[in-house]
mmCIF file of C-alpha atoms in Angstrom:
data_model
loop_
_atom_site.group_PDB
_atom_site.id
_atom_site.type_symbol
_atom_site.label_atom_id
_atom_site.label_comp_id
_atom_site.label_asym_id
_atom_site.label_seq_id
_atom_site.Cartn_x
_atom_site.Cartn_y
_atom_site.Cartn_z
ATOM 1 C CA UNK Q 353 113.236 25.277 14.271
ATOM 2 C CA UNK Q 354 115.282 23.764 11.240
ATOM 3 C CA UNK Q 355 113.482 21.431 8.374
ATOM 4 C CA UNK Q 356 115.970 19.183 9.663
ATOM 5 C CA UNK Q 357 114.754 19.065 13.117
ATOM 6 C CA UNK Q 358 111.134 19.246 12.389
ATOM 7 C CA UNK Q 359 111.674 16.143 10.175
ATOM 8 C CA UNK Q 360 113.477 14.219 12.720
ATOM 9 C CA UNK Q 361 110.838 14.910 15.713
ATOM 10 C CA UNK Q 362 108.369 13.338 12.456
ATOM 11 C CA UNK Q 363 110.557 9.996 11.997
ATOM 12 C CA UNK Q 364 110.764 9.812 15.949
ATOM 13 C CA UNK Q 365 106.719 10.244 16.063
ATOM 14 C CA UNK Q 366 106.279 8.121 13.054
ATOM 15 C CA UNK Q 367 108.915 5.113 13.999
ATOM 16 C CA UNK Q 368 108.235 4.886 17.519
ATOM 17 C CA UNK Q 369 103.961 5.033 17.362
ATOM 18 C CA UNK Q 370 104.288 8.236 19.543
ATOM 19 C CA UNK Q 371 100.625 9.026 18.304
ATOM 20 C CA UNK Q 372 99.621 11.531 20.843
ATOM 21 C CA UNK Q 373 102.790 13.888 20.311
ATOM 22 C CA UNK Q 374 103.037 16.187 17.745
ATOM 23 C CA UNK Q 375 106.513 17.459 16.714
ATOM 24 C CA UNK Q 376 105.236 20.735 18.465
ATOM 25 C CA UNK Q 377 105.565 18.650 21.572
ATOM 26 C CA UNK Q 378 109.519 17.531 21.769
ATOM 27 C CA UNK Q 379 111.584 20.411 22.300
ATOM 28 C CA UNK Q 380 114.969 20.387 20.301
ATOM 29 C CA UNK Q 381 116.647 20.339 23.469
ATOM 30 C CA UNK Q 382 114.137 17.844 24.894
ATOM 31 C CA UNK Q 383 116.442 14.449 26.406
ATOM 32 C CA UNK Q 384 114.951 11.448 24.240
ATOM 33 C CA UNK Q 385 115.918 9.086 26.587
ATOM 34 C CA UNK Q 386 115.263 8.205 30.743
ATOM 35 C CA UNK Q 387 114.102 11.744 32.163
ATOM 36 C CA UNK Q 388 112.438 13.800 29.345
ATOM 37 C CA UNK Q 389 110.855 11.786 26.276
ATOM 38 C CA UNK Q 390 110.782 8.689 28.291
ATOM 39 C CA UNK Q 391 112.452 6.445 25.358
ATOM 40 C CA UNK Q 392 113.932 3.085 26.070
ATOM 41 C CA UNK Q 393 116.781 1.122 24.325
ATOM 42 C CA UNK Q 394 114.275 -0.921 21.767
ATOM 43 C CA UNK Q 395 113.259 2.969 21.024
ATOM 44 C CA UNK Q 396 117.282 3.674 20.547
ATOM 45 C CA UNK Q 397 117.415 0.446 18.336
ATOM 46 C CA UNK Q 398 114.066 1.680 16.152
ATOM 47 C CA UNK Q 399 115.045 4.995 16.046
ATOM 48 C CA UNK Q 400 118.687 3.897 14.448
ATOM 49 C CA UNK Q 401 117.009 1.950 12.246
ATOM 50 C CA UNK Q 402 114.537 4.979 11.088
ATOM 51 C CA UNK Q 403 117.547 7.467 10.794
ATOM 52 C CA UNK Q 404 119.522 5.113 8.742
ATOM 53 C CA UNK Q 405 116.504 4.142 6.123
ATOM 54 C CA UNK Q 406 115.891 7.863 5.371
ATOM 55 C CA UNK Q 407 119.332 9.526 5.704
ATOM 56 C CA UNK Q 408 121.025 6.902 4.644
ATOM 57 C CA UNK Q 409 123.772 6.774 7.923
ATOM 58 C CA UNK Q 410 125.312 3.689 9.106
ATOM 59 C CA UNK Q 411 125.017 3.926 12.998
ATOM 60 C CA UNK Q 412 127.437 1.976 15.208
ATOM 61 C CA UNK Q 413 125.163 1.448 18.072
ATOM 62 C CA UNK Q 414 128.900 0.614 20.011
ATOM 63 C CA UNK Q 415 130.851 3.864 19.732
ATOM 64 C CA UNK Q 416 131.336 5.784 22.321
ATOM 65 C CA UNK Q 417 130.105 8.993 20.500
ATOM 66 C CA UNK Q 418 126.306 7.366 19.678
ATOM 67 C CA UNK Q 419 125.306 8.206 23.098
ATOM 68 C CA UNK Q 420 125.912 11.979 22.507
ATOM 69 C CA UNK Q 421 124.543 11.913 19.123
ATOM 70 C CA UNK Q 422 121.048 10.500 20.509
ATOM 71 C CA UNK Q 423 120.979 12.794 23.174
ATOM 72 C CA UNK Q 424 118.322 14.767 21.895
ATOM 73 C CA UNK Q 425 116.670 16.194 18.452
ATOM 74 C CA UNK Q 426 119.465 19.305 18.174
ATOM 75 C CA UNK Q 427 122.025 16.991 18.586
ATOM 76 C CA UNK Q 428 120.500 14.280 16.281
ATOM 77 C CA UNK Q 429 120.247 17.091 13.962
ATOM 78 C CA UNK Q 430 123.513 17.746 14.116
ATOM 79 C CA UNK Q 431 124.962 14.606 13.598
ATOM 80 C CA UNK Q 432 122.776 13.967 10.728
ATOM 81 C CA UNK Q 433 123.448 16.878 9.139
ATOM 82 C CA UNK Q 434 127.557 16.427 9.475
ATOM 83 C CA UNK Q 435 127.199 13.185 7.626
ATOM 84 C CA UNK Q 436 124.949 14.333 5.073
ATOM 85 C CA UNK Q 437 127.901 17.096 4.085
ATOM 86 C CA UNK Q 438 130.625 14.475 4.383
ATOM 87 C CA UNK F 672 83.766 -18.294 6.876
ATOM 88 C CA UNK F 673 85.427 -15.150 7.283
ATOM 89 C CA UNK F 674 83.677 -11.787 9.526
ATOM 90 C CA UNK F 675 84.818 -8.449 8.017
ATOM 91 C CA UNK F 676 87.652 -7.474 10.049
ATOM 92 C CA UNK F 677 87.692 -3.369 10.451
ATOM 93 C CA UNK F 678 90.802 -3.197 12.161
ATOM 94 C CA UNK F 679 88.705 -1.564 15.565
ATOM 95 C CA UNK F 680 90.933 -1.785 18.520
ATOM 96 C CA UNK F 681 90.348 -2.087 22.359
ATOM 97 C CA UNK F 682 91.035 -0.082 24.914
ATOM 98 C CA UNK F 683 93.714 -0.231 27.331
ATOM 99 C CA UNK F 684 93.532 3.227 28.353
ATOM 100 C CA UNK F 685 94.114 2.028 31.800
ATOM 101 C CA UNK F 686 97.800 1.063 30.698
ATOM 102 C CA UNK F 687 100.341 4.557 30.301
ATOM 103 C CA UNK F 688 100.781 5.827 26.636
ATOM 104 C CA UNK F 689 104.578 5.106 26.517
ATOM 105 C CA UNK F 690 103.900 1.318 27.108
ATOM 106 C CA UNK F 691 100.442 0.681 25.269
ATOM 107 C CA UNK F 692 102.116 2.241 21.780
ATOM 108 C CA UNK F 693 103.909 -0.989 20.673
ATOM 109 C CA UNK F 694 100.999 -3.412 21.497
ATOM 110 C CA UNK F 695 99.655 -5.626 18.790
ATOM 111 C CA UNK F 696 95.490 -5.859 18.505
ATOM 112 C CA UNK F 697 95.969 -9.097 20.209
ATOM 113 C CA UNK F 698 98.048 -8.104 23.283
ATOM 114 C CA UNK F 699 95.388 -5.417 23.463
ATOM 115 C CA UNK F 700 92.904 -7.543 23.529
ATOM 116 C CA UNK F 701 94.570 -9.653 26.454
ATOM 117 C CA UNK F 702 95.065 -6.763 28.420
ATOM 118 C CA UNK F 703 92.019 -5.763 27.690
ATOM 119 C CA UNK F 704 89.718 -9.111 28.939
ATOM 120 C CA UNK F 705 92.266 -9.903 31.613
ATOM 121 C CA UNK F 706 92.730 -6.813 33.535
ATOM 122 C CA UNK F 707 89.292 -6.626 34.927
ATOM 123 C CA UNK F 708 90.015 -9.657 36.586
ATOM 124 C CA UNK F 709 93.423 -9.242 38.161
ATOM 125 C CA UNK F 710 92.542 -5.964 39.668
ATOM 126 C CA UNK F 711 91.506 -7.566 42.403
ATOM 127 C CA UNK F 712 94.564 -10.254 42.490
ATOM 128 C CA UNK F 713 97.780 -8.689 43.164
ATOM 129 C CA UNK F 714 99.983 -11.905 42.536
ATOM 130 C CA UNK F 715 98.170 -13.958 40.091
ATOM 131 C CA UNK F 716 100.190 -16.923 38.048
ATOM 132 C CA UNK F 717 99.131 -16.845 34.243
ATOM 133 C CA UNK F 718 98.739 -19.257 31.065
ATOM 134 C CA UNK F 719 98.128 -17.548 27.753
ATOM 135 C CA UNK F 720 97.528 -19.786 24.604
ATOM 136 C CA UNK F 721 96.774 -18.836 21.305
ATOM 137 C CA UNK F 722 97.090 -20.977 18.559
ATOM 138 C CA UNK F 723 98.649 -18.233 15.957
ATOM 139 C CA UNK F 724 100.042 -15.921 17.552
ATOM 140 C CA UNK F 725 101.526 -12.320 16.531
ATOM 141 C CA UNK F 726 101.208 -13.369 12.474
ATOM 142 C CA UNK F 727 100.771 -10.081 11.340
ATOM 143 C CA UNK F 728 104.162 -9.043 13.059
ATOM 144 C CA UNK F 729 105.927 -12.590 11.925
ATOM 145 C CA UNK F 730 104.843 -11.762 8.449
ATOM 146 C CA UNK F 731 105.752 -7.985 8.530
ATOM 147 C CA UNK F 732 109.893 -9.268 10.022
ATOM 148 C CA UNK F 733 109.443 -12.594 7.018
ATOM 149 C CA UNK F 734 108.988 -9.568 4.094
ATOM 150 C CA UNK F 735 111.540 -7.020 5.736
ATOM 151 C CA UNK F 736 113.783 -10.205 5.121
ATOM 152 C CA UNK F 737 112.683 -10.785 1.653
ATOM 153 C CA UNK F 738 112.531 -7.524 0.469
ATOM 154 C CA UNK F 739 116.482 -7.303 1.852
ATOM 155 C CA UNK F 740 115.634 -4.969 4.323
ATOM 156 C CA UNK F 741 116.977 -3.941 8.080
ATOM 157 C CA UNK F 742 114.273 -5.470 10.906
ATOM 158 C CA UNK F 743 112.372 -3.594 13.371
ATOM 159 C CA UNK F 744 113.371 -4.342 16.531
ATOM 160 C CA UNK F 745 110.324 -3.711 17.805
ATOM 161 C CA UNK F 746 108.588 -6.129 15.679
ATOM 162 C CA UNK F 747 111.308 -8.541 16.322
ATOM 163 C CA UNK F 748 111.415 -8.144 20.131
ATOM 164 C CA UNK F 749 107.668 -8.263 20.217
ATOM 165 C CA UNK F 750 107.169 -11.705 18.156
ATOM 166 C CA UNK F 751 107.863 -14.478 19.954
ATOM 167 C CA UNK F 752 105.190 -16.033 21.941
ATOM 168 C CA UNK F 753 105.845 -15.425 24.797
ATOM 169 C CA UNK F 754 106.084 -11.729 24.336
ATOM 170 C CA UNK F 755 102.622 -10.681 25.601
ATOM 171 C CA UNK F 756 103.014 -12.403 28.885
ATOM 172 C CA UNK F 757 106.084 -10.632 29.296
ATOM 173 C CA UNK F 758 104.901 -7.275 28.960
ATOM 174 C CA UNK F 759 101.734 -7.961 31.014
ATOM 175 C CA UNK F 760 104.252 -9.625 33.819
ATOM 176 C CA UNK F 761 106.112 -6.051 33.706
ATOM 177 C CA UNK F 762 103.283 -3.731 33.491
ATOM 178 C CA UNK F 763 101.547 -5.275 36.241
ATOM 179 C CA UNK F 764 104.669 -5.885 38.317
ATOM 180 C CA UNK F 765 104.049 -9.679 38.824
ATOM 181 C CA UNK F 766 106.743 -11.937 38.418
ATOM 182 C CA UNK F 767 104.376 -15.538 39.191
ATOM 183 C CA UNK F 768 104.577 -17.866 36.985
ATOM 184 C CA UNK F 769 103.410 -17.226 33.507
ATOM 185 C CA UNK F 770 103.488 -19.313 30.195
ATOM 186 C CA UNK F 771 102.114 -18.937 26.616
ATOM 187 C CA UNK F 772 100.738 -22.082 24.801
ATOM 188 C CA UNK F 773 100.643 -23.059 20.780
ATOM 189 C CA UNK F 774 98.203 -25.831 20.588
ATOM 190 C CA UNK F 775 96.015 -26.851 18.036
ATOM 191 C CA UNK F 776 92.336 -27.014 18.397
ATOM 192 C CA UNK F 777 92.434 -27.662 21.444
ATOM 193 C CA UNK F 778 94.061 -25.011 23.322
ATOM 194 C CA UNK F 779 91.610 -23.960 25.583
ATOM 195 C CA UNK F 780 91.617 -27.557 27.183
ATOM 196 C CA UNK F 781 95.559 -27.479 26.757
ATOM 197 C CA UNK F 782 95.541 -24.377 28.757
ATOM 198 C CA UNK F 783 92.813 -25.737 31.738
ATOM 199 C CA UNK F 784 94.859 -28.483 32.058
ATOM 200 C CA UNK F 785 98.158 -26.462 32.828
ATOM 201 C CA UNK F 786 96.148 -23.929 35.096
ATOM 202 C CA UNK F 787 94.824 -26.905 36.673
ATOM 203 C CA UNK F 788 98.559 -27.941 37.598
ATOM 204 C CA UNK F 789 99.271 -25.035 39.019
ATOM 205 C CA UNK F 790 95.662 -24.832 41.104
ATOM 206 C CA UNK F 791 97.092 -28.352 41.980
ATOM 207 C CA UNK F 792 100.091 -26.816 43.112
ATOM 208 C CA UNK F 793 98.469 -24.809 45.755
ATOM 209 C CA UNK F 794 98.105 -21.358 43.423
ATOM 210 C CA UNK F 795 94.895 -19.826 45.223
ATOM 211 C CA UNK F 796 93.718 -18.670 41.283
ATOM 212 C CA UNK F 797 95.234 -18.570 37.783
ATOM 213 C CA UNK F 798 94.283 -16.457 35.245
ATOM 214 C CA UNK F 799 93.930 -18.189 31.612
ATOM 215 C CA UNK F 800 93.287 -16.568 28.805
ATOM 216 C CA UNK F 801 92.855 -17.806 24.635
ATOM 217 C CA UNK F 802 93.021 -15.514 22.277
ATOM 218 C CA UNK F 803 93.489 -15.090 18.417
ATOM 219 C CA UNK F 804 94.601 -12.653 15.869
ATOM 220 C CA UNK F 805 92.881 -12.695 12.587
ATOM 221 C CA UNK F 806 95.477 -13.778 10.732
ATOM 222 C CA UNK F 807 97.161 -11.660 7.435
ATOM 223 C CA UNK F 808 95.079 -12.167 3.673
ATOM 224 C CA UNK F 809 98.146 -14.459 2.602
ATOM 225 C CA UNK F 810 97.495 -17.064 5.574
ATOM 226 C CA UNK F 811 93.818 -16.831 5.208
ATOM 227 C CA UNK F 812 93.885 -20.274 2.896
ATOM 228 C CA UNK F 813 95.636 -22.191 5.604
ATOM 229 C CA UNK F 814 93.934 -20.925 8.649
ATOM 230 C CA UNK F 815 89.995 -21.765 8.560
ATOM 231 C CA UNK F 816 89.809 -21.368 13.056
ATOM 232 C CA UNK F 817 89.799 -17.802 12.977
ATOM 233 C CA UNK F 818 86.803 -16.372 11.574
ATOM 234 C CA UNK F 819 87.138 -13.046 13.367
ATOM 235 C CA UNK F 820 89.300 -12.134 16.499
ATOM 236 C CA UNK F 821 88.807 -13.228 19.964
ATOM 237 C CA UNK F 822 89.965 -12.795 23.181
ATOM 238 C CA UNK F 823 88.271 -14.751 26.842
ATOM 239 C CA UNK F 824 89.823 -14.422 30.095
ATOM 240 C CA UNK F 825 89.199 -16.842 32.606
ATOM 241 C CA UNK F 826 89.586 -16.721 36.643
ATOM 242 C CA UNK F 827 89.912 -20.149 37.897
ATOM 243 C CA UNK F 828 89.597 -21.038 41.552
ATOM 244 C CA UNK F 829 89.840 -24.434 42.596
ATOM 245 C CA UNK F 830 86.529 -25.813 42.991
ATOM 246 C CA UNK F 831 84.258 -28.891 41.512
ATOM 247 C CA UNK F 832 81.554 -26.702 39.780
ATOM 248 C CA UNK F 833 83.232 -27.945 36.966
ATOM 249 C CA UNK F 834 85.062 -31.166 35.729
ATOM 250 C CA UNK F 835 87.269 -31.191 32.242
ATOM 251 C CA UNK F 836 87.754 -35.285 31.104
ATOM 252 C CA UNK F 837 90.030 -36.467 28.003
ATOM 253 C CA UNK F 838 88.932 -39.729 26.363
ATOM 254 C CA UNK F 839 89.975 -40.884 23.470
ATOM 255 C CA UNK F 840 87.340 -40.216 20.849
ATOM 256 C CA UNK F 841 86.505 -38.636 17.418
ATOM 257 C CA UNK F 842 83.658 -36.499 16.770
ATOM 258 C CA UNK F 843 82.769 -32.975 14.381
ATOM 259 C CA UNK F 844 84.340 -29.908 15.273
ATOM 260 C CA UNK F 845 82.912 -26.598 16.506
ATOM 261 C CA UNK F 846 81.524 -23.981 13.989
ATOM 262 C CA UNK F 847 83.761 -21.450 15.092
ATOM 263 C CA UNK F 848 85.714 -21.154 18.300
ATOM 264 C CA UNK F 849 85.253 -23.073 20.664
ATOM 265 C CA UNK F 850 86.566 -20.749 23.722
ATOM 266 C CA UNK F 851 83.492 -19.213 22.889
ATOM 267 C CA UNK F 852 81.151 -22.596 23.054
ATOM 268 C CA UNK F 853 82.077 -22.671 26.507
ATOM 269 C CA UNK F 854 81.590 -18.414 27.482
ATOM 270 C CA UNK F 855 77.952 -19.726 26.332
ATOM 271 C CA UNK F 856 78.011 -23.031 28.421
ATOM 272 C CA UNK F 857 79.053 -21.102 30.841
ATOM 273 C CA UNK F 858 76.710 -18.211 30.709
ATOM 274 C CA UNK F 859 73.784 -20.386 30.683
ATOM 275 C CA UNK F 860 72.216 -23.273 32.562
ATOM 276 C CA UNK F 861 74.433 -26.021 30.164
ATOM 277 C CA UNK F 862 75.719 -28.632 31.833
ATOM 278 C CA UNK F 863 77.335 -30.266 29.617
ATOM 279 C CA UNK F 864 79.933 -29.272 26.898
ATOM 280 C CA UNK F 865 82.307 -31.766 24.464
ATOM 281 C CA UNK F 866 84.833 -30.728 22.279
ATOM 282 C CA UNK F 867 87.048 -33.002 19.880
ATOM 283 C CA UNK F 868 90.155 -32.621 18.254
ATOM 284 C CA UNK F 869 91.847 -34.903 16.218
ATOM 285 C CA UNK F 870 91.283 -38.130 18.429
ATOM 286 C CA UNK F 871 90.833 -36.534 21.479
ATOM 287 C CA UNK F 872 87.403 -35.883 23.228
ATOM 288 C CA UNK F 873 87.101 -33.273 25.921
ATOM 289 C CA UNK F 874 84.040 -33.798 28.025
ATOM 290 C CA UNK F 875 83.050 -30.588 30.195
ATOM 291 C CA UNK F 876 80.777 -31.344 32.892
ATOM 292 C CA UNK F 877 78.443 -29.026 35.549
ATOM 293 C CA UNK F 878 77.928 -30.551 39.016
ATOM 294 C CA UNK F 879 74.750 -29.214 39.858
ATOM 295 C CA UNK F 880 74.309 -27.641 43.203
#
């Protein structure tokens, strides 16, 4: 498991008051929304907010391509990471 | 007079993880007095008053805003007043009619009287229930009716045990709050119970059997 990832299950722990989960409990590949984690859109709106006080992203919660990016901590990972090296 | 406030919690263990994270100490302590007695009510119309409200979270979204910062959804979707009633309406699947209250001192009777509409309405019971935060250090000048956090839940059935009267009339106020003057009435043999606020004077009364 990357930093990366381990840091993002943290922020999703710490910004959504998931207090009994540790990060050993969301699987990279683990859906964060519906089936899976069980996240709702409030979550979605909180967890933007998280991702774009400590990485510093501006998150359009209308594109099309937001969906994809939340789909789970890999691809959150991901996308973080692409705009951290732009 | 202020009690030492530790920050202890209730439990609402009886409510799934995923939807008990996000409650404040004072929608936990709703759920928390009023479940007990709507376990046995499937469809059960509610009125929730509480002077105060969610300050801690109004005050948390007021200095996001001052400090410039983004606000928490959460806290923002969770602040209004009638945001308890909402959750408890979807967590116990009930959609009767529910409504959350601001009044002043007098709350409690505010409340009785709107329960008693809907009694009046033909509601077989309605749940009421008062209850207060203790409020954040910076309000603690301005708010001298919350000496420590409360929450009662009441099950009213329409009956004449009891009889609520507004006069006009001015008298001293309770020592602390007076939800709690009538948990006492009405745990012991008193028969008799008034309450005033501003120029109103509430007059509780026991029929004895």
């Amino acid at each position: 498991m990357s930093d990366l990832q381990h840091e993002i299950k943290n922020l999703i722990i710490d910004a959504l008051g998931l207090e009994d989960l540790t990060a050993e409990d969301i699987a990279a590949d683990l859906s964060l929304f519906g089936e899976g984690l069980g996240l709702d859109s409030v979550d979605a709106l909180e967890l933007g907010l998280a991702l774009q006080k400590r990485f510093g992203i501006k998150i359009d919660a209308e594109a099309k391509d937001t969906r994809t990016h939340f789909a789970n901590v890999a691809s959150l990972a991901a996308f973080v990471s692409a705009h951290k090296a732009a | 007079m202020r009690v030492q406030d530790a920050q202890q919690q209730p439990d609402v263990g009886f409510l799934p993880a995923l939807q008990r994270r996000r409650l404040s100490r004072l929608a936990r302590m709703t759920f928390h007095v009023a479940w007990p007695l709507a376990e046995a009510q499937p469809v059960l119309p509610l009125v929730f008053a509480s002077r105060h409200g969610e300050t801690p979270r109004t005050l948390a979204i007021l200095s996001d805003l001052a400090r410039g910062e983004p606000l928490s959804p959460t806290q923002f979707s969770l602040s209004v007043h009638n945001a308890i009633i909402g959750k408890w309406s979807i967590l116990r699947g009930d959609t009767s009619e529910m409504s959350a209250l601001a009044a002043e001192g007098d709350g409690l009777e505010q409340a009785m009287l709107e329960a008693g509409m809907l009694l009046g309405e033909g509601a077989p019971a309605v749940l009421l229930v008062i209850a207060e935060e203790t409020p954040p250090a910076i309000y603690a000048p301005s708010i001298e009716d919350v000496p420590f956090p409360y929450a009662v839940a009441l099950l009213l059935k329409p009956g004449d045990e009891w009889r609520l009267q507004l006069r006009t009339g001015q008298g001293p106020t309770s020592d602390w709050p007076h939800p709690l003057n009538l948990l006492r009435a009405l745990c012991g043999e008193q028969l008799f119970l008034e309450h005033y606020w501003k120029s109103r004077r509430w007059t509780w009364s026991r029929n004895k059997p």
